[in-house]
Short mmCIF file of C-alpha atoms in Angstrom, two decimals:
data_model
loop_
_atom_site.label_atom_id
_atom_site.label_comp_id
_atom_site.label_asym_id
_atom_site.label_seq_id
_atom_site.Cartn_x
_atom_site.Cartn_y
_atom_site.Cartn_z
CA MET A 13 -20.80 -0.19 12.29
CA ALA A 14 -18.63 -3.25 11.73
CA SER A 15 -15.43 -2.91 9.73
CA PHE A 16 -14.78 -4.38 6.30
CA TYR A 17 -12.88 -7.66 6.39
CA LEU A 18 -10.77 -7.99 3.26
CA GLU A 19 -8.90 -11.22 2.55
CA ILE A 20 -6.21 -10.12 0.11
CA HIS A 21 -3.74 -12.48 -1.51
CA PRO A 22 -0.22 -11.74 -0.23
CA VAL A 23 1.48 -12.48 -3.56
CA ASN A 24 -1.15 -11.39 -6.08
CA PRO A 25 -3.29 -8.73 -4.35
CA GLN A 26 -6.76 -8.48 -5.92
CA SER A 27 -7.07 -4.99 -7.42
CA ARG A 28 -10.78 -4.81 -6.55
CA LEU A 29 -10.02 -5.29 -2.85
CA ILE A 30 -7.04 -2.92 -2.93
CA LYS A 31 -9.33 -0.24 -4.40
CA LYS A 32 -11.85 -0.93 -1.62
CA ALA A 33 -9.17 -0.50 1.04
CA ALA A 34 -7.95 2.69 -0.64
CA ASP A 35 -11.50 4.09 -0.63
CA VAL A 36 -11.72 3.43 3.12
CA VAL A 37 -8.45 5.30 3.70
CA ARG A 38 -9.49 8.23 1.50
CA GLY A 39 -12.76 8.40 3.41
CA GLY A 40 -10.94 9.04 6.68
CA GLY A 41 -10.79 5.43 7.80
CA VAL A 42 -8.33 3.56 10.00
CA VAL A 43 -7.13 0.34 8.38
CA VAL A 44 -5.24 -2.68 9.70
CA MET A 45 -2.80 -4.09 7.15
CA PRO A 46 0.01 -6.64 7.12
CA THR A 47 3.59 -5.50 6.60
CA ASP A 48 6.92 -7.27 6.19
CA SER A 49 7.37 -7.08 9.98
CA SER A 50 3.96 -7.24 11.69
CA TYR A 51 0.39 -5.98 11.30
CA ALA A 52 0.01 -2.20 11.51
CA LEU A 53 -2.68 0.42 12.05
CA VAL A 54 -2.56 2.97 9.21
CA CYS A 55 -4.39 6.02 7.87
CA ARG A 56 -3.82 9.06 5.64
CA LEU A 57 -0.92 11.27 6.61
CA ASP A 58 -2.93 14.50 6.82
CA ASP A 59 -6.03 13.08 8.53
CA LYS A 60 -5.79 14.32 12.13
CA ALA A 61 -9.01 12.63 13.25
CA ALA A 62 -7.86 9.23 11.96
CA VAL A 63 -4.40 9.69 13.54
CA ASP A 64 -6.09 10.51 16.85
CA ARG A 65 -8.14 7.30 16.58
CA ILE A 66 -4.96 5.26 16.07
CA ARG A 67 -3.49 6.83 19.20
CA GLN A 68 -6.67 6.03 21.13
CA ILE A 69 -6.65 2.38 19.98
CA ARG A 70 -3.02 2.01 21.05
CA GLN A 71 -3.55 4.25 24.11
CA MET A 72 -0.41 6.24 23.34
CA ASP A 73 0.20 9.95 23.61
CA GLU A 74 1.70 12.38 21.12
CA ARG A 75 5.24 11.69 22.34
CA HIS A 76 5.02 8.26 20.68
CA LEU A 77 6.01 8.94 17.09
CA LEU A 78 4.23 7.29 14.19
CA THR A 79 5.96 5.99 11.07
CA LEU A 80 5.52 7.14 7.49
CA LEU A 81 5.15 4.26 5.00
CA CYS A 82 6.34 5.23 1.53
CA ARG A 83 6.31 3.57 -1.90
CA ASP A 84 9.90 4.30 -2.86
CA LEU A 85 12.97 6.47 -2.32
CA LYS A 86 11.58 9.27 -4.48
CA GLU A 87 8.59 9.59 -2.17
CA VAL A 88 10.84 9.47 0.91
CA GLY A 89 12.70 12.49 -0.49
CA SER A 90 9.53 14.57 -0.36
CA TYR A 91 9.14 14.08 3.39
CA ALA A 92 12.72 13.80 4.70
CA ARG A 93 16.11 15.32 4.01
CA VAL A 94 18.26 12.60 2.48
CA ASP A 95 21.94 13.31 1.79
CA ASN A 96 24.15 11.09 -0.36
CA SER A 97 25.35 8.81 2.44
CA ALA A 98 21.80 8.32 3.76
CA TYR A 99 20.58 7.64 0.24
CA ARG A 100 23.12 4.85 -0.21
CA LEU A 101 22.00 3.19 3.03
CA LEU A 102 18.33 3.53 2.13
CA LYS A 103 18.95 2.09 -1.31
CA ALA A 104 20.74 -0.93 0.19
CA ALA A 105 18.09 -1.64 2.82
CA THR A 106 14.81 -0.88 1.06
CA PRO A 107 12.28 -2.16 0.53
CA GLY A 108 12.62 -4.06 3.78
CA ALA A 109 11.91 -4.28 7.50
CA PHE A 110 13.76 -1.11 8.48
CA THR A 111 12.55 2.20 9.88
CA PHE A 112 14.88 5.15 9.30
CA ILE A 113 14.81 8.29 11.44
CA LEU A 114 15.51 11.33 9.27
CA GLN A 115 15.12 15.10 9.41
CA ALA A 116 11.56 15.95 8.38
CA THR A 117 10.73 18.41 5.61
CA LYS A 118 7.90 20.94 5.78
CA GLU A 119 5.64 18.42 4.01
CA VAL A 120 5.29 16.53 7.32
CA PRO A 121 2.61 17.96 9.62
CA ARG A 122 4.24 19.38 12.76
CA ARG A 123 2.13 17.18 15.02
CA LEU A 124 3.63 14.04 13.42
CA SER A 125 7.30 14.93 13.76
CA HIS A 126 9.43 14.98 16.90
CA PRO A 127 8.61 18.35 18.56
CA SER A 128 12.19 19.35 19.40
CA ARG A 129 14.24 17.52 16.76
CA LYS A 130 11.81 17.80 13.81
CA THR A 131 12.51 14.21 12.81
CA ILE A 132 10.29 11.53 11.28
CA GLY A 133 10.51 7.76 11.03
CA LEU A 134 10.08 6.39 7.50
CA ARG A 135 9.98 2.94 5.98
CA ILE A 136 9.48 1.33 2.56
CA PRO A 137 7.80 -2.00 3.30
CA ASP A 138 8.63 -5.12 1.32
CA ASN A 139 5.05 -6.36 1.16
CA ARG A 140 3.02 -6.59 -2.04
CA ILE A 141 -0.26 -5.64 -0.37
CA ASP A 142 1.34 -2.52 1.10
CA GLN A 143 2.95 -1.58 -2.19
CA ALA A 144 -0.32 -2.09 -4.09
CA LEU A 145 -2.25 0.04 -1.59
CA LEU A 146 0.37 2.81 -1.57
CA GLU A 147 0.40 2.80 -5.38
CA GLU A 148 -3.38 3.01 -5.53
CA LEU A 149 -3.44 5.90 -3.03
CA GLY A 150 -0.57 7.77 -4.64
CA GLU A 151 0.58 9.05 -1.24
CA PRO A 152 2.20 7.70 1.95
CA LEU A 153 0.38 6.18 4.89
CA ILE A 154 1.08 6.99 8.52
CA GLY A 155 0.96 4.13 10.99
CA THR A 156 2.20 2.13 13.94
CA THR A 157 2.62 -1.52 14.91
CA LEU A 158 -0.63 -3.15 16.07
CA ILE A 159 0.07 -3.94 19.71
CA LEU A 160 -3.06 -3.50 21.80
CA PRO A 161 -2.97 -2.12 25.35
CA GLY A 162 -2.14 -4.91 27.79
CA ASP A 163 -0.59 -7.12 25.10
CA GLU A 164 3.14 -7.77 24.97
CA ASP A 165 3.24 -8.84 21.32
CA PRO A 166 1.62 -7.67 18.07
CA LEU A 167 -1.46 -9.46 16.79
CA THR A 168 -0.44 -11.84 13.99
CA GLU A 169 -3.64 -13.25 12.46
CA GLY A 170 -6.21 -11.29 10.47
CA TYR A 171 -9.26 -13.14 11.80
CA ALA A 172 -8.18 -12.55 15.42
CA ILE A 173 -7.66 -8.86 14.67
CA GLN A 174 -11.13 -8.63 13.17
CA GLU A 175 -12.65 -10.22 16.28
CA ARG A 176 -11.00 -7.72 18.60
CA LEU A 177 -11.09 -4.54 16.52
CA GLU A 178 -14.14 -4.75 14.25
CA LYS A 179 -15.86 -1.89 16.10
CA LEU A 180 -12.72 0.26 16.40
CA VAL A 181 -11.32 0.28 12.85
CA ASP A 182 -12.89 0.67 9.42
CA ALA A 183 -11.17 -2.19 7.58
CA VAL A 184 -9.00 -5.19 8.36
CA ILE A 185 -6.82 -6.52 5.55
CA ASP A 186 -6.08 -10.20 6.15
CA GLY A 187 -2.92 -10.96 4.21
CA GLY A 188 -1.95 -14.09 6.10
CA ALA A 189 0.08 -14.54 9.26
CA CYS A 190 2.62 -11.85 10.13
CA GLY A 191 5.63 -12.06 12.42
CA LEU A 192 6.17 -10.73 15.91
CA LEU A 193 9.41 -8.83 15.33
CA PRO A 194 9.14 -5.08 14.69
CA THR A 195 11.29 -3.23 12.20
CA THR A 196 14.94 -2.50 12.86
CA VAL A 197 15.24 1.24 13.61
CA ILE A 198 18.24 3.21 12.33
CA ASP A 199 18.81 6.87 13.24
CA LEU A 200 20.38 8.77 10.33
CA THR A 201 20.21 12.25 11.86
CA GLY A 202 23.73 12.20 13.32
CA LYS A 203 27.20 12.02 11.80
CA GLU A 204 27.08 8.21 11.80
CA PRO A 205 24.15 5.78 11.51
CA GLU A 206 22.96 4.65 14.95
CA LEU A 207 21.16 1.38 15.67
CA VAL A 208 18.20 2.36 17.87
CA ARG A 209 16.34 -0.97 17.90
CA SER A 210 17.18 -4.41 16.58
CA GLY A 211 14.28 -6.08 14.79
CA ARG A 212 13.50 -8.05 11.70
CA GLY A 213 15.82 -6.14 9.38
CA GLY A 214 19.44 -7.29 9.54
CA PRO A 215 21.72 -4.35 10.54
CA ALA A 216 24.63 -6.05 8.77
CA LEU A 217 22.89 -5.20 5.50
CA ILE A 218 23.92 -1.58 6.03
CA GLY A 219 27.19 -2.25 7.81
CA LEU A 220 26.05 -2.01 11.45
#
C-alpha cells in the first residue's frame, strides 16, 4: 500500500492535514517529516514495531540511539532529568537545531535509552509543522535523520522522498526543501556541557 503524500504549508500548516498525519502516527505508522535541520523518520515513542521499521529503513542496529522530539521544556522534563544549569542552556537554545543528551527518566522505554548510561537525546524543533503535529498528538515523537543506506547526505525534497520510500513508510509530509546539516549535539550528562557534533545549531548560542 502506497503512503500518504501530504503537502503541508511550512508557515501555516493546514490543520486538516496535520490531523491526517497524527492519525497515521497514532495508527502505528512511520512518517517522514521536515525539521529545522533535515527530514526525519518519526513514529510514536512507545510503538516498538514502528521503531523497528525505522531501524530497518535506516539499516541501523539498537546501538544507534534515536532522538526524542518534544513540544517544549515542560515535556522534556517528563523524559529527562534537567537540573538548573541544564535548564538555562535548554531555554537559551530551544526551539532550535540542537539535540541534547540527558539522563533519561523511567518514562523512556529501556530499549530507546543508552543501555549502560541510561541517557536519551532530546530536541525541541523550530519548525511549525513539527510543532503543530506534536501539539495535535499531545506526546513526543521518536525519530532519526532520514539518510538512506548508501547515501552520504539526507534527502532534502519531499517528492524525491516519496519516490524512494512510498512503499516503506506510511506518510510523507512535504514541507518544502530541508537542509543537509544535522543538529548540533550537546552532551549535558557531565559536569560541563560537551560539544559532541557540530551541526546547524550554533554552539556559541550556549557558550561553547
